[in-house]
Coordinates of C-alpha atoms in Angstrom, one line a residue:
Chain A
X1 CA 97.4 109.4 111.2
X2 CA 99.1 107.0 113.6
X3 CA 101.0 109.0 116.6
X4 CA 103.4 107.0 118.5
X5 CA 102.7 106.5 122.2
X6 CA 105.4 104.5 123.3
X7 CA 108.6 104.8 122.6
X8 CA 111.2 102.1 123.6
X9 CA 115.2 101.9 122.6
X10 CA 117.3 99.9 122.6
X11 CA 116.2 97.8 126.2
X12 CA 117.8 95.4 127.9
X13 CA 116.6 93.3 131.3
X14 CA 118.3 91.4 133.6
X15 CA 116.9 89.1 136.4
X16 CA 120.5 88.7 138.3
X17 CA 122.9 87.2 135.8
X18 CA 119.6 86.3 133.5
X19 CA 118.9 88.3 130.1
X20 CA 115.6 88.6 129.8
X21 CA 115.1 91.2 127.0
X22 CA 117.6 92.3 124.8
X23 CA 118.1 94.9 123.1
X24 CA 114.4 95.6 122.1
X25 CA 113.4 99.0 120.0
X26 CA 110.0 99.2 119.2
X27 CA 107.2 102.0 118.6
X28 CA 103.5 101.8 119.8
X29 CA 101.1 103.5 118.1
X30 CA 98.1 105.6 119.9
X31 CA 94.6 104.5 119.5
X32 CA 96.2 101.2 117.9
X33 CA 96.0 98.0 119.2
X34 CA 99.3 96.0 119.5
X35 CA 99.7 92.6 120.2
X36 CA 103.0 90.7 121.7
X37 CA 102.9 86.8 120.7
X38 CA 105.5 84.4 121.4
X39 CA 106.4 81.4 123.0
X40 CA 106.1 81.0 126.7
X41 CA 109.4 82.7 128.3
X42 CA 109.8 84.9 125.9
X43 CA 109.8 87.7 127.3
X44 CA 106.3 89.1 126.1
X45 CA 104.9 89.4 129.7
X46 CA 108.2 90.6 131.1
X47 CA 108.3 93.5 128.6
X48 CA 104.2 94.7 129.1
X49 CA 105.2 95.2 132.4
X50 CA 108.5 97.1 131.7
X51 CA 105.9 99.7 130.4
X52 CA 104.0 100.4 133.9
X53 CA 107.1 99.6 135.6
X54 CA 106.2 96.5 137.8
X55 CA 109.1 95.0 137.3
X56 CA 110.2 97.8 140.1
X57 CA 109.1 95.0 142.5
X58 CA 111.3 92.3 141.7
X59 CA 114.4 92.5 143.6
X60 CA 117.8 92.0 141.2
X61 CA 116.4 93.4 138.3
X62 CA 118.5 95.6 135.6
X63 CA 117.4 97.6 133.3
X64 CA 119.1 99.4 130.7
X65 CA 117.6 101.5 127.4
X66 CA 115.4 103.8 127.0
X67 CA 111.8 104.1 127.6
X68 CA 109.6 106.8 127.0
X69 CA 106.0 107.9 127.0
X70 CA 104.4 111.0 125.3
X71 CA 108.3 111.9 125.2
X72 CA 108.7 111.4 128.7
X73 CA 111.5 108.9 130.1
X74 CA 109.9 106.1 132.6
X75 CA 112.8 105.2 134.2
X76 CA 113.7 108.7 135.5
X77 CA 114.5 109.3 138.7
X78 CA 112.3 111.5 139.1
X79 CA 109.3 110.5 137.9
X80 CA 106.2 110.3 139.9
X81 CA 105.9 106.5 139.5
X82 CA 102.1 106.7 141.1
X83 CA 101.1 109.0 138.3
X84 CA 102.9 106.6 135.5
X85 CA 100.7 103.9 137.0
X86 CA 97.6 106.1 137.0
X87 CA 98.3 106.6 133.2
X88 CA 98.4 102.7 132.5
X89 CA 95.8 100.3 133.3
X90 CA 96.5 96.7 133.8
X91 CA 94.2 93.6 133.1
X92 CA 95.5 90.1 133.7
X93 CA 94.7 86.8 133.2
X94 CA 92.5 85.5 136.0
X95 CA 90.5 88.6 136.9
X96 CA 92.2 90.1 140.4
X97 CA 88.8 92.0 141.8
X98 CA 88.8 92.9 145.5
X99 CA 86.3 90.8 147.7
X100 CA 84.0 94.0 147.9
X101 CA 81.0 94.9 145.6
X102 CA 80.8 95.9 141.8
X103 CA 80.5 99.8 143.2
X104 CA 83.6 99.2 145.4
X105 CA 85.6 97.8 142.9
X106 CA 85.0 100.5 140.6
X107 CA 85.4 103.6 142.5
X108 CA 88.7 102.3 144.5
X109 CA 91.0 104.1 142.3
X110 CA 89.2 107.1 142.1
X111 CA 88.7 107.2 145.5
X112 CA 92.2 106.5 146.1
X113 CA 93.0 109.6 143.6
X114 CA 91.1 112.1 146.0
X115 CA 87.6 112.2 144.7
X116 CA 85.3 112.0 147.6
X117 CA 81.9 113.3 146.0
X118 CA 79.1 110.6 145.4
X119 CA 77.3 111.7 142.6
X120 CA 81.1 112.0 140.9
X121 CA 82.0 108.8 141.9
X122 CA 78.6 107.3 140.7
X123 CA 78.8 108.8 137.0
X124 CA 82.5 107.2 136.9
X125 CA 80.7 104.0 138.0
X126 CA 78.3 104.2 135.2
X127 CA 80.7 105.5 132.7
X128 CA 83.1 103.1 132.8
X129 CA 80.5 100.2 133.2
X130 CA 79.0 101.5 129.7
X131 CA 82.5 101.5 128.5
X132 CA 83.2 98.1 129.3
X133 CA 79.9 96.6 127.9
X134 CA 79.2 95.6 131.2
X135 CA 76.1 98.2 132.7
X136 CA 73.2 96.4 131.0
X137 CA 74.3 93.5 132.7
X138 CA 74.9 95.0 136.5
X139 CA 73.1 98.3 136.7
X140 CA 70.3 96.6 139.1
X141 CA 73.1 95.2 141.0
X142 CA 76.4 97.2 141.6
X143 CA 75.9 96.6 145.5
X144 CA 76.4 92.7 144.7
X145 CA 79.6 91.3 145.5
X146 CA 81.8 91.4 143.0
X147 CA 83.2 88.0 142.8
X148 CA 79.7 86.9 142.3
X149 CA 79.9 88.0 138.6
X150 CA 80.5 85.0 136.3
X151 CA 84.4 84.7 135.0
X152 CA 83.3 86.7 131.4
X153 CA 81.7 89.9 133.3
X154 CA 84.7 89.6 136.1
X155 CA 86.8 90.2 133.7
X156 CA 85.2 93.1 131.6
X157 CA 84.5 94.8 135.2
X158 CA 88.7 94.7 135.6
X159 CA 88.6 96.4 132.6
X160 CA 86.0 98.5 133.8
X161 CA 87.8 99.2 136.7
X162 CA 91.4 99.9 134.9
X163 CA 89.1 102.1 132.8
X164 CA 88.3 104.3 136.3
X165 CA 91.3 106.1 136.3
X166 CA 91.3 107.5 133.6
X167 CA 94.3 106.1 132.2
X168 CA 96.0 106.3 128.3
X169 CA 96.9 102.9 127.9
X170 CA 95.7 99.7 129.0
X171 CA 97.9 96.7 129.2
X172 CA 96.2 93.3 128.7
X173 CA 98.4 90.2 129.8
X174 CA 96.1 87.3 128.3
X175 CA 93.3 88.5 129.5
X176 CA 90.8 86.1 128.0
X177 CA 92.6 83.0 128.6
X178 CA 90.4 81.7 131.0
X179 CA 87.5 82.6 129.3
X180 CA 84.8 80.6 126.9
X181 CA 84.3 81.7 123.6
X182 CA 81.3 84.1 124.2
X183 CA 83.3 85.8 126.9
X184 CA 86.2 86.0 124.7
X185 CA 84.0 87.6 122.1
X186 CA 82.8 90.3 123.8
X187 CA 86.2 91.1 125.4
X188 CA 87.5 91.3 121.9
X189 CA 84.6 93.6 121.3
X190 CA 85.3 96.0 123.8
X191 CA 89.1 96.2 123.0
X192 CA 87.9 97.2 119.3
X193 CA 85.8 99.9 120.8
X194 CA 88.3 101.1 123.4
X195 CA 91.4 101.6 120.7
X196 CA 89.1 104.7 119.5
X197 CA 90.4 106.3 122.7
X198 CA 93.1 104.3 123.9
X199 CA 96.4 102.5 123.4
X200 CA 96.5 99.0 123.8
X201 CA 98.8 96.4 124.1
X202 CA 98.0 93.2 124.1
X203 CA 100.0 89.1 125.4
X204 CA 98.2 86.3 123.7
X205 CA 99.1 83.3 123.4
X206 CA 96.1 82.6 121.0
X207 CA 97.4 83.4 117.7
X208 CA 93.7 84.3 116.4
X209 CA 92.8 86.1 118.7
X210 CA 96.4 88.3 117.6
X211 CA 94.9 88.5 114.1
X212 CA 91.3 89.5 115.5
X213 CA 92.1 92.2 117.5
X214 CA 95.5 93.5 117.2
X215 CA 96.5 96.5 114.1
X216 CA 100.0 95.7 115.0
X217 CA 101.9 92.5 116.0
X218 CA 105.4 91.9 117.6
X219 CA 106.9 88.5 117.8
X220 CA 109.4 87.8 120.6
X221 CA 111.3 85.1 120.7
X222 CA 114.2 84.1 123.7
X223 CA 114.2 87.5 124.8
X224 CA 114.2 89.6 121.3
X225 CA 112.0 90.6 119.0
X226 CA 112.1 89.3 116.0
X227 CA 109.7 91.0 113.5
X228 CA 107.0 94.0 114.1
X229 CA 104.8 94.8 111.7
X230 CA 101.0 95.5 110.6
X231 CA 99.0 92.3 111.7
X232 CA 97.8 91.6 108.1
X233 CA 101.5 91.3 107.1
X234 CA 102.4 88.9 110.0
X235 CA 100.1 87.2 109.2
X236 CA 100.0 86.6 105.6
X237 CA 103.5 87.3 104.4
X238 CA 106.2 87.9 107.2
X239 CA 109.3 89.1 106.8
X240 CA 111.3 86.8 109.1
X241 CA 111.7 83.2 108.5
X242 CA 111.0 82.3 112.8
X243 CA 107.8 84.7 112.8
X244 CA 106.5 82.4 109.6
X245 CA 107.2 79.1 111.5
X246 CA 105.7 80.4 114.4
X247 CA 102.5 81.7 113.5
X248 CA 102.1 78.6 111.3
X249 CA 102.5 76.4 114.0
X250 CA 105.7 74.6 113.1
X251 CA 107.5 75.6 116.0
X252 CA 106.4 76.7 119.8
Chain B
X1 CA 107.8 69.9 115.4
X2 CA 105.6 67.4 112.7
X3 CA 102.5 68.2 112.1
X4 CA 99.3 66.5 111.4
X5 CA 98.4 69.3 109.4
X6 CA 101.4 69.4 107.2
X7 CA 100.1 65.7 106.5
X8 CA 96.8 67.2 105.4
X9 CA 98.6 70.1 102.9
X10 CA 101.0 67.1 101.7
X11 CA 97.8 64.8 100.7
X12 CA 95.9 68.0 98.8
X13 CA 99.0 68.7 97.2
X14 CA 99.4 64.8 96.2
X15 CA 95.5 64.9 95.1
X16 CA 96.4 68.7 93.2
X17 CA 98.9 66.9 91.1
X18 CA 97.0 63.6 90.1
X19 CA 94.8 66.1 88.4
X20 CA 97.0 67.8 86.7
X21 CA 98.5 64.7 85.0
X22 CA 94.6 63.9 84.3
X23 CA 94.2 67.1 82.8
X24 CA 97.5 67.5 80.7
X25 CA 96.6 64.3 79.3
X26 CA 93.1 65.3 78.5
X27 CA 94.8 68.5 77.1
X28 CA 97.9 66.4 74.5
X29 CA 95.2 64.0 73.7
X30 CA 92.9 66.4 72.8
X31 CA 95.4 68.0 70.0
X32 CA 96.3 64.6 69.4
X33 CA 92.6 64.1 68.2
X34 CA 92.9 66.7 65.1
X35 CA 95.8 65.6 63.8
X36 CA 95.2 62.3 63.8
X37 CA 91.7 62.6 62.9
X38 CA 90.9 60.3 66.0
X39 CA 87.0 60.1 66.8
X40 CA 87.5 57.6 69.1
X41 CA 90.0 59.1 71.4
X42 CA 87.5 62.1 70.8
X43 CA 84.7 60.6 72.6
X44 CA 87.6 58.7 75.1
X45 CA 87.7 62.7 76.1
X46 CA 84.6 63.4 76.8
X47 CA 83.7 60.6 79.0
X48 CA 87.0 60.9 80.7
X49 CA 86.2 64.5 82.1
X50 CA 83.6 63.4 84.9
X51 CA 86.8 62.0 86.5
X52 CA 88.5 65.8 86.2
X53 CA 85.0 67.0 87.7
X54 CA 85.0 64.7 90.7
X55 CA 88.7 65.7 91.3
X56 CA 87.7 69.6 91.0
X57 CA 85.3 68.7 93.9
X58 CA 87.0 66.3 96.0
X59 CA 90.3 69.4 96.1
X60 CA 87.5 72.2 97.1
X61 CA 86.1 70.5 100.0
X62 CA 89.7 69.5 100.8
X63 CA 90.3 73.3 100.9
X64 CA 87.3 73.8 102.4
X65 CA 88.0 71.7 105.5
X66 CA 91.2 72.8 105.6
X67 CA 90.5 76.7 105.8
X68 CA 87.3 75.9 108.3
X69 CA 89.0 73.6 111.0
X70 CA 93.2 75.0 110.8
X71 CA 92.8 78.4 110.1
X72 CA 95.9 78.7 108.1
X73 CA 97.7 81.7 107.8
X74 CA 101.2 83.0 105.9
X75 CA 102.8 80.2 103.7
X76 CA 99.8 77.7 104.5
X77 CA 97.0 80.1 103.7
X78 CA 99.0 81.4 100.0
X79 CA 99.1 77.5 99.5
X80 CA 95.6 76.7 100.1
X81 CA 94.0 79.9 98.5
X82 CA 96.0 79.0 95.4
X83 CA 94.8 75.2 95.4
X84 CA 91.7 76.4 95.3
X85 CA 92.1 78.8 91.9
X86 CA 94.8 76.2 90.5
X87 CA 91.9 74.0 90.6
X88 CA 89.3 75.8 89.1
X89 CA 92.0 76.3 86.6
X90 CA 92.9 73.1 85.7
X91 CA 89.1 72.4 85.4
X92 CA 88.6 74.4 83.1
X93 CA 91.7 73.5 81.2
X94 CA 89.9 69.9 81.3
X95 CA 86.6 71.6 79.7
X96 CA 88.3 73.0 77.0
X97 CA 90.4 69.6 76.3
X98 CA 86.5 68.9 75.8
X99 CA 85.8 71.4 73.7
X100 CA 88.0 71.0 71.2
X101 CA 87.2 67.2 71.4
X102 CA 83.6 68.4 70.3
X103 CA 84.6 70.9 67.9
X104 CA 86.3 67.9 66.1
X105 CA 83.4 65.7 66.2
X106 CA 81.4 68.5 64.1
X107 CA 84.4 68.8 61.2
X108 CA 84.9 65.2 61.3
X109 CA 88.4 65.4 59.7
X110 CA 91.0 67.2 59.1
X111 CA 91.0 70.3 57.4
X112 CA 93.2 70.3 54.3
X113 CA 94.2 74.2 55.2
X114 CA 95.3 73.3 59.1
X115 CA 99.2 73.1 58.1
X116 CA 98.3 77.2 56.6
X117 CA 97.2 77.7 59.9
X118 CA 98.6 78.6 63.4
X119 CA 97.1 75.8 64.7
X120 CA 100.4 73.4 64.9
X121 CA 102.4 76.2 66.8
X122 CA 99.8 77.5 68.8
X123 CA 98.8 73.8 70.0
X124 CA 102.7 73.5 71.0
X125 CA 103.1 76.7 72.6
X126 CA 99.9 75.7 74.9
X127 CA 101.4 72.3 75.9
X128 CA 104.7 73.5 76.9
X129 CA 103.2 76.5 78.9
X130 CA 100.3 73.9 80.8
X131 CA 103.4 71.5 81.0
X132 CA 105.7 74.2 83.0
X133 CA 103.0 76.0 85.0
X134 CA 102.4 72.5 86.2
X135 CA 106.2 71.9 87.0
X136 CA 106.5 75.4 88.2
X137 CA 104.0 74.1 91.1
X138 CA 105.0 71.3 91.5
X139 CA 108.9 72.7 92.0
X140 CA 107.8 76.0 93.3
X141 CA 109.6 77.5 90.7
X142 CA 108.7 80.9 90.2
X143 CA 111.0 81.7 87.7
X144 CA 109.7 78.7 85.2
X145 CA 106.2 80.2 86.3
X146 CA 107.3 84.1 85.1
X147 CA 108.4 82.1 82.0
X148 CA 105.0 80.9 81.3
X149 CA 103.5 84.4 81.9
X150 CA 106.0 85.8 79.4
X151 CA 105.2 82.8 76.4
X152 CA 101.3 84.5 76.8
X153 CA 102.0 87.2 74.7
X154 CA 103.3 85.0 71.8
X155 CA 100.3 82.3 71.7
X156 CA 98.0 85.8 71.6
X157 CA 100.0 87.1 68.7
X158 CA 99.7 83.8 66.9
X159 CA 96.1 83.7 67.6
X160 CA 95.4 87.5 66.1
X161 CA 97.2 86.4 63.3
X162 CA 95.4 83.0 63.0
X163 CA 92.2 85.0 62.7
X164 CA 93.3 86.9 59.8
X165 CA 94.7 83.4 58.1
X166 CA 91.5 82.1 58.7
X167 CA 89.0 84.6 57.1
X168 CA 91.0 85.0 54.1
X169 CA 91.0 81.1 53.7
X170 CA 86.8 81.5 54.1
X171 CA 86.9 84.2 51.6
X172 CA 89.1 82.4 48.9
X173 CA 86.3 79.3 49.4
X174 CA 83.2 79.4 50.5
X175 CA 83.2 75.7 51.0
X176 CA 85.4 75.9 53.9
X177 CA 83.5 78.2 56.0
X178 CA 81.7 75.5 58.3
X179 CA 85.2 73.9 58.8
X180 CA 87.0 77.0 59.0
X181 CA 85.0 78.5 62.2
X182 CA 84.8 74.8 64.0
X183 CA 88.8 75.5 63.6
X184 CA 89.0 79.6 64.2
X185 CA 86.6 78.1 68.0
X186 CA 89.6 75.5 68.5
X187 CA 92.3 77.8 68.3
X188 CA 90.4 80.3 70.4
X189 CA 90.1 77.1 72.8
X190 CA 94.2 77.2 72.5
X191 CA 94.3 80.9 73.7
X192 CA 92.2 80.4 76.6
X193 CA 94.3 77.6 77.7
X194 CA 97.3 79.9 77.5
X195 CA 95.2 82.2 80.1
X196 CA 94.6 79.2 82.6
X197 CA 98.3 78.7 82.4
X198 CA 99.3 81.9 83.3
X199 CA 96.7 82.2 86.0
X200 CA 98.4 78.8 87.8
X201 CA 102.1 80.1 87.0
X202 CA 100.5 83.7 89.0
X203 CA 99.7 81.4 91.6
X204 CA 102.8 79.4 92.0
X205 CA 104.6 83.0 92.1
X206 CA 101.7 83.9 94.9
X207 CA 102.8 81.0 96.9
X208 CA 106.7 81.2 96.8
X209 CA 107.2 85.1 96.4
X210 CA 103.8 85.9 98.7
X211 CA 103.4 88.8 95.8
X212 CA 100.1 88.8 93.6
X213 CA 101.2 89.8 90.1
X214 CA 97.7 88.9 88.4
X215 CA 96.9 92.4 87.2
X216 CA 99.0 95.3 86.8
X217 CA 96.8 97.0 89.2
X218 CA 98.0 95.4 92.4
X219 CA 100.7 97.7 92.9
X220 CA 99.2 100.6 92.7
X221 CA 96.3 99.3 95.0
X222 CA 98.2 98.1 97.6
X223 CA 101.8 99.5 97.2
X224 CA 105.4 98.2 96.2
X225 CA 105.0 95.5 99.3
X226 CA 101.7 94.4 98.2
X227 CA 100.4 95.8 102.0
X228 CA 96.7 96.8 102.5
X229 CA 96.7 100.8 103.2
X230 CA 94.7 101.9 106.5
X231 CA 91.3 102.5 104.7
X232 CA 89.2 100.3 103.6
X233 CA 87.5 102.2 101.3
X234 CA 87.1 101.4 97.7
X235 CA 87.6 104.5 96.2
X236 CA 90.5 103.5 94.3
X237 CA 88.3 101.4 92.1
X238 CA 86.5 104.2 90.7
X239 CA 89.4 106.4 89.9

């Protein structure tokens, strides 16, 4: 049985005088992987970081809707945003791991969350490593910098690191882009393991990759979205006459 | 935005249709063959179908190529998936012209019972149905292609009937038994033709209406919008 996660209704942005979402309802399942796809300036990026709230950080920005998680409104006043953010872990494009080693990376969060114990902070290490596909590849070597990783582990160690916190959902915003096909692979790989415990959603701009990995797809266009709906569907028999042209290449 | 690729679709589609006027020929020639006791356009049949065999190749690895290096999906996927059994289709459409071209080379002429026969009716029914399931591609009219579907139910009535024509016609003369059977094959041949129709008019409905109507299991598989359910299971099957 699906269980929503997310629940958004009926949200609007503004940069200044700008639109930049409107009017956007939408469910996300738990333990489901969603994807966003869309032409650039869409809106896709601007929406998966409505979830965490990191639009908080641009001046001049409006919101309006509703937003909720497990229930709980986002854009309360008086919500702990720290402990939203714990909740929601974030991987980007080009992988943003501090100049520090593989250990360092991984237990920042935790550390930052109050856990001082070693042997703690070392099981979190390995856990998440495991999770990420990444420990067979580092275990001899977590005191090695970081950034020394090639591009494909860098970016499985962000997730690995996202993964650290503990967090419910994890929010991918292309986050194999940059990466060759192998790389790509196995970061496909790991999302299909990680739904079994977590909710994902998913930018791409590689429609494939959409139909690999996602149960769900949602197609914005100019701000809206325009049709959501099981990924086989999308992408054998949509609904909406844009979403056809679009994931058939004849416009974008 | 034009795309190469559309080119690509717009040439398998050209190459889809230049066999279906080879094989509609091969199919009205074919009748033409028993009732005008015509040997020679006969064998003109059976040396013409290499040419419906190179095109049943040349459109698969068309498909192929297309499937490997675009990765189509939505309207372009329904297309090219239905090329694919449209072909195989109309191939076999183009053995059967055969078929019946070879069945005629064994009775030699024309039997004096055909006109007591379905044969004539039957033969029509089949050209008009390959005729519109071709048209309904071509056009992608699925209404002309639900008309074909439909017409399958009276060229199967005419063939039960024929059957019975047929053994009572052996049983009132031995002599025609050798004849009679080459015939009761050929309008057997007839049905089957019927069948690759409606598979191609399925298809065309596949491509326009994106819903498979080939068996009357498909809704109760995958539900009223044709959608996979969440399992994967195959435990339908076996209930």
């Amino acid at each position: 049985m699906k269980e929503t996660k997310i629940t958004v209704k009926n949200l609007n942005l503004f940069y200044g005088e700008k639109q930049a979402l409107a009017d956007i309802s939408i469910d996300i399942y738990s333990q489901r992987v969603t994807a966003f796809i869309g032409p650039s300036g869409c809106g896709k990026s601007t929406f998966l970081r409505v979830i965490n709230r990191m639009n908080d950080l641009i001046d001049d920005v409006r919101i309006t809707g509703k937003i909720q998680i497990d229930g709980i409104d986002i854009y309360d006043k008086n919500l702990d945003v720290v402990n939203l953010r714990k909740r929601i872990g974030m991987v980007f494009q080009k992988s943003n791991l501090f100049p520090k080693t593989i250990y360092e990376n991984l237990i920042f969060g935790p550390r930052i969350n109050g856990i001082k114990d070693r042997k703690v902070l070392d099981e979190i290490a390995e856990k998440t490593l495991i999770q990420a596909a990444l420990w067979e590849e580092v275990k001899d070597r977590l005191d090695d910098p970081a950034l020394s990783l090639s591009g494909g582990q860098q970016q499985r160690l962000c997730i690995a690191r996202a993964l650290a916190v503990e967090p419910q959902i994890i929010l991918m915003d292309e986050p194999a882009s940059a990466l060759d096909p192998i790389s790509t692979a196995k970061i496909e790989e790991l999302i299909d393991e990680l739904k079994k415990n977590y909710t994902i959603v998913i930018v791409t701009h590689n429609m494939q990759q959409a139909a690999r990995v996602s149960d769900y797809t949602a197609f914005f266009y100019l701000g809206r979205l325009i049709e959501y709906d099981k990924t086989s569907r999308i992408f054998t028999n949509p609904s909406n006459r844009q979403t056809e042209d679009y994931v058939t290449g004849r416009f974008g | 935005m034009e795309r190469h690729f559309e080119a690509e679709l717009e040439k398998l589609k050209t190459r889809i249709l230049k066999m279906c006027s080879l094989v509609d020929e091969q199919l009205t020639a074919a009748i033409r063959v028993i009732e005008e006791e015509n040997i020679e356009l006969a064998n003109q049949i059976i040396e013409r179908d290499d040419k419906v065999d190179k095109y049943d190749v040349k459109i698969d690895k068309a498909c192929q190529k297309l499937l490997a290096l675009r990765q189509p999906v939505a309207t372009d996927l329904r297309f090219i998936m239905s090329a694919m059994t449209i072909n195989n289709n109309l191939e076999r459409i183009g053995d059967i012209a055969v078929n019946i071209a070879s069945n005629f080379l064994i009775m030699r002429k024309k039997p004096d019972f055909l006109s007591k026969t379905n044969f004539t009716p039957m033969a029509n029914i089949v050209k008009e149905m390959v005729k519109n399931s071709i048209d309904s591609f071509i056009n992608n009219d699925p209404k002309l292609a639900q008309k074909v579907i439909e017409t399958d139910k009276i060229l199967d009535q005419y063939n039960v009937d024929n059957h019975q024509i047929l053994i009572s016609i052996m049983k009132e003369n031995k002599e025609n038994i050798d004849t009679a059977v080459a015939l009761l094959v050929i309008c057997r041949q007839l049905e089957r033709l019927g069948d690759h129709a409606t598979n191609i008019a399925e298809d065309v409905y596949f491509i326009v209406e994106a819903q498979m109507i080939k068996h009357k299991y498909v809704k109760f598989l995958f539900g009223e919008m044709g959608d996979d359910k969440d399992d994967d299971n195959d435990k339908e099957i076996n209930n």
